[in-house]
Short mmCIF file of C-alpha atoms and ligand atoms in Angstrom, two decimals:
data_model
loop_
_atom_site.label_atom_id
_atom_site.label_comp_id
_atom_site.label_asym_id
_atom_site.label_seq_id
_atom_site.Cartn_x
_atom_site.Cartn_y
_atom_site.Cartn_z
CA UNK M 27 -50.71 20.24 17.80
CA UNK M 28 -51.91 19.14 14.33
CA UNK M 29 -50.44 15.45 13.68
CA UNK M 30 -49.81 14.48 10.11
CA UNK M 31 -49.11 11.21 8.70
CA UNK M 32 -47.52 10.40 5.46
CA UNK M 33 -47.29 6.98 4.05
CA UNK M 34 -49.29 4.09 2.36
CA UNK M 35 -51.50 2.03 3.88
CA UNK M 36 -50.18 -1.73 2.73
CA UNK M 37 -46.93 -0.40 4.09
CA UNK M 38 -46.64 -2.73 7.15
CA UNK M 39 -44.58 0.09 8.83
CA UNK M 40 -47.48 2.63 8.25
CA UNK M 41 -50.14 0.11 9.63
CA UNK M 42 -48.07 -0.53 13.20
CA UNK M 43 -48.37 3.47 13.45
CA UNK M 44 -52.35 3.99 11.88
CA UNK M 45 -53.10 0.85 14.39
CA UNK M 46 -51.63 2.84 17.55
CA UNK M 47 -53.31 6.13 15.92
CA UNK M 48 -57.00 4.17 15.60
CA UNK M 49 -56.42 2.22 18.89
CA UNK M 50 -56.18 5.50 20.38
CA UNK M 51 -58.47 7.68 18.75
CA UNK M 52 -55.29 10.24 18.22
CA UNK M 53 -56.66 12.69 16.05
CA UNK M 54 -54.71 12.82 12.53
CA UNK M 55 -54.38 13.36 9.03
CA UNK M 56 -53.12 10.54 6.55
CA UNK M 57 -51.07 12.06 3.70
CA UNK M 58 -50.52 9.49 0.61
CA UNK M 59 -47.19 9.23 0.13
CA UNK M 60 -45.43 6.43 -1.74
CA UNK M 61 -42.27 4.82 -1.03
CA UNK M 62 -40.78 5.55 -4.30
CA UNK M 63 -40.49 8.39 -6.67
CA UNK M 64 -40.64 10.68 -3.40
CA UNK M 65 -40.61 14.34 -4.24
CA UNK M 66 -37.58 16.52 -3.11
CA UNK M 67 -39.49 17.72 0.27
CA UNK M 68 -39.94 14.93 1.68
CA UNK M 69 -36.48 13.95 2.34
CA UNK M 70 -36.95 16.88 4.69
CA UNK M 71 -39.01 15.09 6.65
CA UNK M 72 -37.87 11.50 6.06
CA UNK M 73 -34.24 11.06 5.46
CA UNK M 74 -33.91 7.88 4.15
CA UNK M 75 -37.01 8.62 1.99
CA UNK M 76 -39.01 5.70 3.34
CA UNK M 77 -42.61 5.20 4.80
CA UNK M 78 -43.73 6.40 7.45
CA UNK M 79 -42.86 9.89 8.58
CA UNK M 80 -44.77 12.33 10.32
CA UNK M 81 -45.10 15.93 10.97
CA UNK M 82 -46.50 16.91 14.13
CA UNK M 83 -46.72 20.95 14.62
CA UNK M 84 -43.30 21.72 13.24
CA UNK M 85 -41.69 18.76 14.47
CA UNK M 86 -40.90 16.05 11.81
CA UNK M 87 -39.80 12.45 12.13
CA UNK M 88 -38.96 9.27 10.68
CA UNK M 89 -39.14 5.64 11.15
CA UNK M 90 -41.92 3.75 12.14
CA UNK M 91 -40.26 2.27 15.91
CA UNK M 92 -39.04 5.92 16.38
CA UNK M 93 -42.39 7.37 15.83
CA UNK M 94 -44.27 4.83 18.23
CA UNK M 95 -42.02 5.59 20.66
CA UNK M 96 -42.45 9.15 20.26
CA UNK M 97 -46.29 8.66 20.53
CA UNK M 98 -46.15 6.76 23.92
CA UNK M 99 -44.10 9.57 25.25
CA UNK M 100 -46.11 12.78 23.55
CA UNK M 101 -49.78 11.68 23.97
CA UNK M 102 -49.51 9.91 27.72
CA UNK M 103 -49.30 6.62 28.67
CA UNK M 104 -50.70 4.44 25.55
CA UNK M 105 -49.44 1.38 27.08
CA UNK M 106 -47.79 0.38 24.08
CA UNK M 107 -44.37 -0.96 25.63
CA UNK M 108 -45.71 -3.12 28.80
CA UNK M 109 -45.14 -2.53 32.22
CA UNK M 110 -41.85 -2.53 33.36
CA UNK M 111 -38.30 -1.55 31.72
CA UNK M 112 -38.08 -5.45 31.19
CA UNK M 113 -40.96 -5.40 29.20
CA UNK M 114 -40.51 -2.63 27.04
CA UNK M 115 -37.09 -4.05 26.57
CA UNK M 116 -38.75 -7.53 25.35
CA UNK M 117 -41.19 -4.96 23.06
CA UNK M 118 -38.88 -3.50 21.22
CA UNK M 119 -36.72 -6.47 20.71
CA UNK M 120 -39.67 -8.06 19.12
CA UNK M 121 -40.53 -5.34 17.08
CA UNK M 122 -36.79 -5.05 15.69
CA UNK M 123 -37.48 -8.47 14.87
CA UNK M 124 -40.41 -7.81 13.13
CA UNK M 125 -39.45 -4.76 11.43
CA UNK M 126 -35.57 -6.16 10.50
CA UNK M 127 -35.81 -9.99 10.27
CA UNK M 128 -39.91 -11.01 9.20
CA UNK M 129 -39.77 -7.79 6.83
CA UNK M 130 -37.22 -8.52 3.94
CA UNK M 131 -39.24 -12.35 3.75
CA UNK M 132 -42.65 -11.31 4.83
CA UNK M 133 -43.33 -7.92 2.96
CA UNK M 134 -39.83 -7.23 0.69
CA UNK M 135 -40.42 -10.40 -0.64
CA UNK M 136 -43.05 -11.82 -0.92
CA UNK M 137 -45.55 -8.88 -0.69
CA UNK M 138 -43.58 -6.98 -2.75
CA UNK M 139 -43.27 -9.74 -5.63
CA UNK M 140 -46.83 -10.95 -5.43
CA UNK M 141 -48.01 -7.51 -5.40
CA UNK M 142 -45.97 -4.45 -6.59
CA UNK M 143 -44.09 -6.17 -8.93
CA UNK M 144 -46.84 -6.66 -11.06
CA UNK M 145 -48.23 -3.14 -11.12
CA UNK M 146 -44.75 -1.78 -12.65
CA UNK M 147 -44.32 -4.95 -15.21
CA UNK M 148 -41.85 -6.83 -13.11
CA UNK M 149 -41.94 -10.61 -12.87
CA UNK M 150 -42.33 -12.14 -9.94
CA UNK M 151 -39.95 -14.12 -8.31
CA UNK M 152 -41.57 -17.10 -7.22
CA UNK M 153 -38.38 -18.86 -6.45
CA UNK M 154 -37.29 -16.30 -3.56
CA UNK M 155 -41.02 -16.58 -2.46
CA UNK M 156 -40.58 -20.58 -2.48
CA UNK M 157 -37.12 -19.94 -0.20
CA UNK M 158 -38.54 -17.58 2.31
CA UNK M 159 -41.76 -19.71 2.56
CA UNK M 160 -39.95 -23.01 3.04
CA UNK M 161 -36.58 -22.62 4.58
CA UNK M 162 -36.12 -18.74 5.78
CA UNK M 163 -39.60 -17.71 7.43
CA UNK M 164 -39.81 -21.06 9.47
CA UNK M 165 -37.23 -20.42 12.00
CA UNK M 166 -38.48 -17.45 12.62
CA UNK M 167 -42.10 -18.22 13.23
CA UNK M 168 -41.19 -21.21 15.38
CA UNK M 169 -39.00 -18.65 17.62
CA UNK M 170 -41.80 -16.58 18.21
CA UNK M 171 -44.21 -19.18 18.26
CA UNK M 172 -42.05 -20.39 21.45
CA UNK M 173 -41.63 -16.62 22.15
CA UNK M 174 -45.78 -16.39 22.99
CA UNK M 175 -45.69 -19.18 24.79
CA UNK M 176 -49.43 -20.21 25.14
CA UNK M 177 -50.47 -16.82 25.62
CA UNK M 178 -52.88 -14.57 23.44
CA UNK M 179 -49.98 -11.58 23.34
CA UNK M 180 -46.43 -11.35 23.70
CA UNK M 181 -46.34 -10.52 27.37
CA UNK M 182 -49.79 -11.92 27.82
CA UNK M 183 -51.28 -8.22 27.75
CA UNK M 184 -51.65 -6.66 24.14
CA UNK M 185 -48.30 -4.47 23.61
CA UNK M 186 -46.49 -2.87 20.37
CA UNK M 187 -44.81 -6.48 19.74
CA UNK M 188 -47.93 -7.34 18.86
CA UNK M 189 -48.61 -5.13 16.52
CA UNK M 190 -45.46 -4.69 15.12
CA UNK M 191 -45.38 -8.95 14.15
CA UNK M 192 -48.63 -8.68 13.05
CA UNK M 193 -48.11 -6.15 10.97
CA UNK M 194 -45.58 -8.14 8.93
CA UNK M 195 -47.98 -11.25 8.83
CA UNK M 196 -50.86 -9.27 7.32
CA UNK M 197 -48.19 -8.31 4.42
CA UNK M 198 -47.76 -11.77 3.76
CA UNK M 199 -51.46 -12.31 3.34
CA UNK M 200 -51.54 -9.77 1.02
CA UNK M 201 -48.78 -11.31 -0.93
CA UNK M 202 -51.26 -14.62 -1.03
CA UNK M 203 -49.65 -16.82 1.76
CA UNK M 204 -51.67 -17.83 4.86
CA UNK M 205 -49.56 -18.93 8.15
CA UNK M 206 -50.07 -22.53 8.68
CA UNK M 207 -52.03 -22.64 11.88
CA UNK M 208 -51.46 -26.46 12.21
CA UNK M 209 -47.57 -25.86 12.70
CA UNK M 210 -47.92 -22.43 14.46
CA UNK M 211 -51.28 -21.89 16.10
CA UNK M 212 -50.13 -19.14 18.55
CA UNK M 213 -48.94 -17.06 15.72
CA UNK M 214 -51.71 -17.39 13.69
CA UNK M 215 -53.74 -17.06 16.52
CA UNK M 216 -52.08 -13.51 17.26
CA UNK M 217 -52.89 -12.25 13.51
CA UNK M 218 -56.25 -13.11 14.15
CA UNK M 219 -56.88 -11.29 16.83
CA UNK M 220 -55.08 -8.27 15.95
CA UNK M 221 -56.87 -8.40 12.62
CA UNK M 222 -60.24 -8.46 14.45
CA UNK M 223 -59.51 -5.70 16.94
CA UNK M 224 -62.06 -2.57 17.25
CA UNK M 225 -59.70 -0.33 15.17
CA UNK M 226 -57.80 -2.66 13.36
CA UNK M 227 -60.38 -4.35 11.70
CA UNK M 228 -61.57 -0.87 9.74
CA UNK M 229 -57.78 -0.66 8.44
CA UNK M 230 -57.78 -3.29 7.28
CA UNK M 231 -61.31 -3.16 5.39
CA UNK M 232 -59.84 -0.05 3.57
CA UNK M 233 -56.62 -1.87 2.93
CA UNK M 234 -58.58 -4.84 1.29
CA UNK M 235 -60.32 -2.60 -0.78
CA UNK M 236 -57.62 -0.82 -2.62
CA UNK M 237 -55.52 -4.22 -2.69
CA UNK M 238 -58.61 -5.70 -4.41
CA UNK M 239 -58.30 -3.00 -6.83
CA UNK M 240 -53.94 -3.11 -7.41
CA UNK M 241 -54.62 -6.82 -8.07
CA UNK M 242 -58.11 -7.20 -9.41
CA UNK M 243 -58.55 -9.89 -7.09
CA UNK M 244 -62.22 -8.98 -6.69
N1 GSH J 327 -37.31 0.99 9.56
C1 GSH J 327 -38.28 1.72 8.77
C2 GSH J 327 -38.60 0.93 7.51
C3 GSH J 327 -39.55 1.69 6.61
C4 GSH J 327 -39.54 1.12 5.19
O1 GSH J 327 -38.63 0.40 4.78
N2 GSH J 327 -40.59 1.47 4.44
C5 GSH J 327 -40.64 1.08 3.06
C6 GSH J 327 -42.06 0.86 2.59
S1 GSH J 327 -42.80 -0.54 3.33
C7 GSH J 327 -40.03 2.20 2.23
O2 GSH J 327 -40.31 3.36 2.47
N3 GSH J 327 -39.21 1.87 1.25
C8 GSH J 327 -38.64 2.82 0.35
C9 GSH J 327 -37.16 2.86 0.42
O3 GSH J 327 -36.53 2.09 1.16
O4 GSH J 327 -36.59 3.70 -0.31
C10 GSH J 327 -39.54 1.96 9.60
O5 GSH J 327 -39.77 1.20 10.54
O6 GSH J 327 -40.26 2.94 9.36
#
């Protein structure tokens, strides 16, 4: 069955699914689509309107946690959710985390400020930037920070909370703001070697690239 993807690759929620795609060697086709502006067939296939959805054969869906999921079941055991229903459990809490509480700070605010704003003549807010930098993204970090525990992944063995976190954390780069590997070593630790994966590390060449060009950063 022919597996298409449609999204944008700074879209953290396209990355988590292009990383399991890569990782995997899953055969696919990437079809731009941006997260505004989306023309009237899309909704067909996404809903809500929003990055990523995919078609695979005639089968369309929506949502980047849904679509993992779906993977892991469809192409065989990717590994992506740990090994027991305790683990996956801990996986997917970790990724709603990532997707529903790092996301609005990490990516809708200040990727999205530093970034897109820009492009379509908006100002940047560097105020909300200064409040999710200082006051809202630090609890969160040090929870998962004590969530790793010492250990290189999540559950010790590379998993979909993995990716999903640093997915969110590579947005935030792109927005211009490093993790402070003084104050949280494990989770800048865990960025790094995501980022340096076999797999992940092409993405995220491309995705330099074209954010080079957006921002003319060189
Ligand atoms: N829960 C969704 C979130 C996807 C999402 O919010 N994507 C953004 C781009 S990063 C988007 O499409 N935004 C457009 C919109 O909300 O209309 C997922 O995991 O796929």
């Amino acid at each position: 069955m022919s597996l298409t993807v449609y999204g944008a690759i700074l879209s953290p929620f396209v990355r988590k699914i292009r990383i399991i795609l890569a990782e995997h060697q899953i055969e696919h086709e990437l079809v731009a689509q941006a997260p505004f502006k989306q023309p009237d067939w899309y909704y067909e296939i996404s809903p809500l309107g929003r990055i990523p959805a995919i078609k695979d054969g005639d089968f369309t869906l929506a949502d980047s946690a849904v679509i993992a999921q779906y993977l892991e079941e469809s192409r065989g055991k990717l590994h992506l959710y740990g090994a027991s229903a305790q683990e996956a459990a801990r996986v997917r809490w970790l990724e709603k985390f990532a997707d529903y509480e790092l996301a609005p700070l990490a990516t809708f605010t200040c990727f999205r400020n530093r970034v897109l704003k820009p492009l379509i003549g908006e100002p940047c807010d560097e105020q909300a930037i200064s409040k999710a930098l200082t006051e809202q993204l630090p609890p969160l970090f040090d929870y998962l920070e004590q969530e790793l525990g010492g250990q290189d992944f999540f559950l010790g063995t590379y998993s979909l909370a993995d990716i999903a976190v640093a997915s969110q954390l590579i947005n935030l780069a792109h927005g211009g703001e490093a993790i402070d590997s003084a104050r949280w070593p494990g989770l800048a630790g865990l960025l790094r070697r995501v980022s340096d994966r076999q797999g992940v590390a092409g993405l995220l060449a491309d995705e330099q690239r074209l954010l080079a060009k957006m921002t003319q950063r060189g």
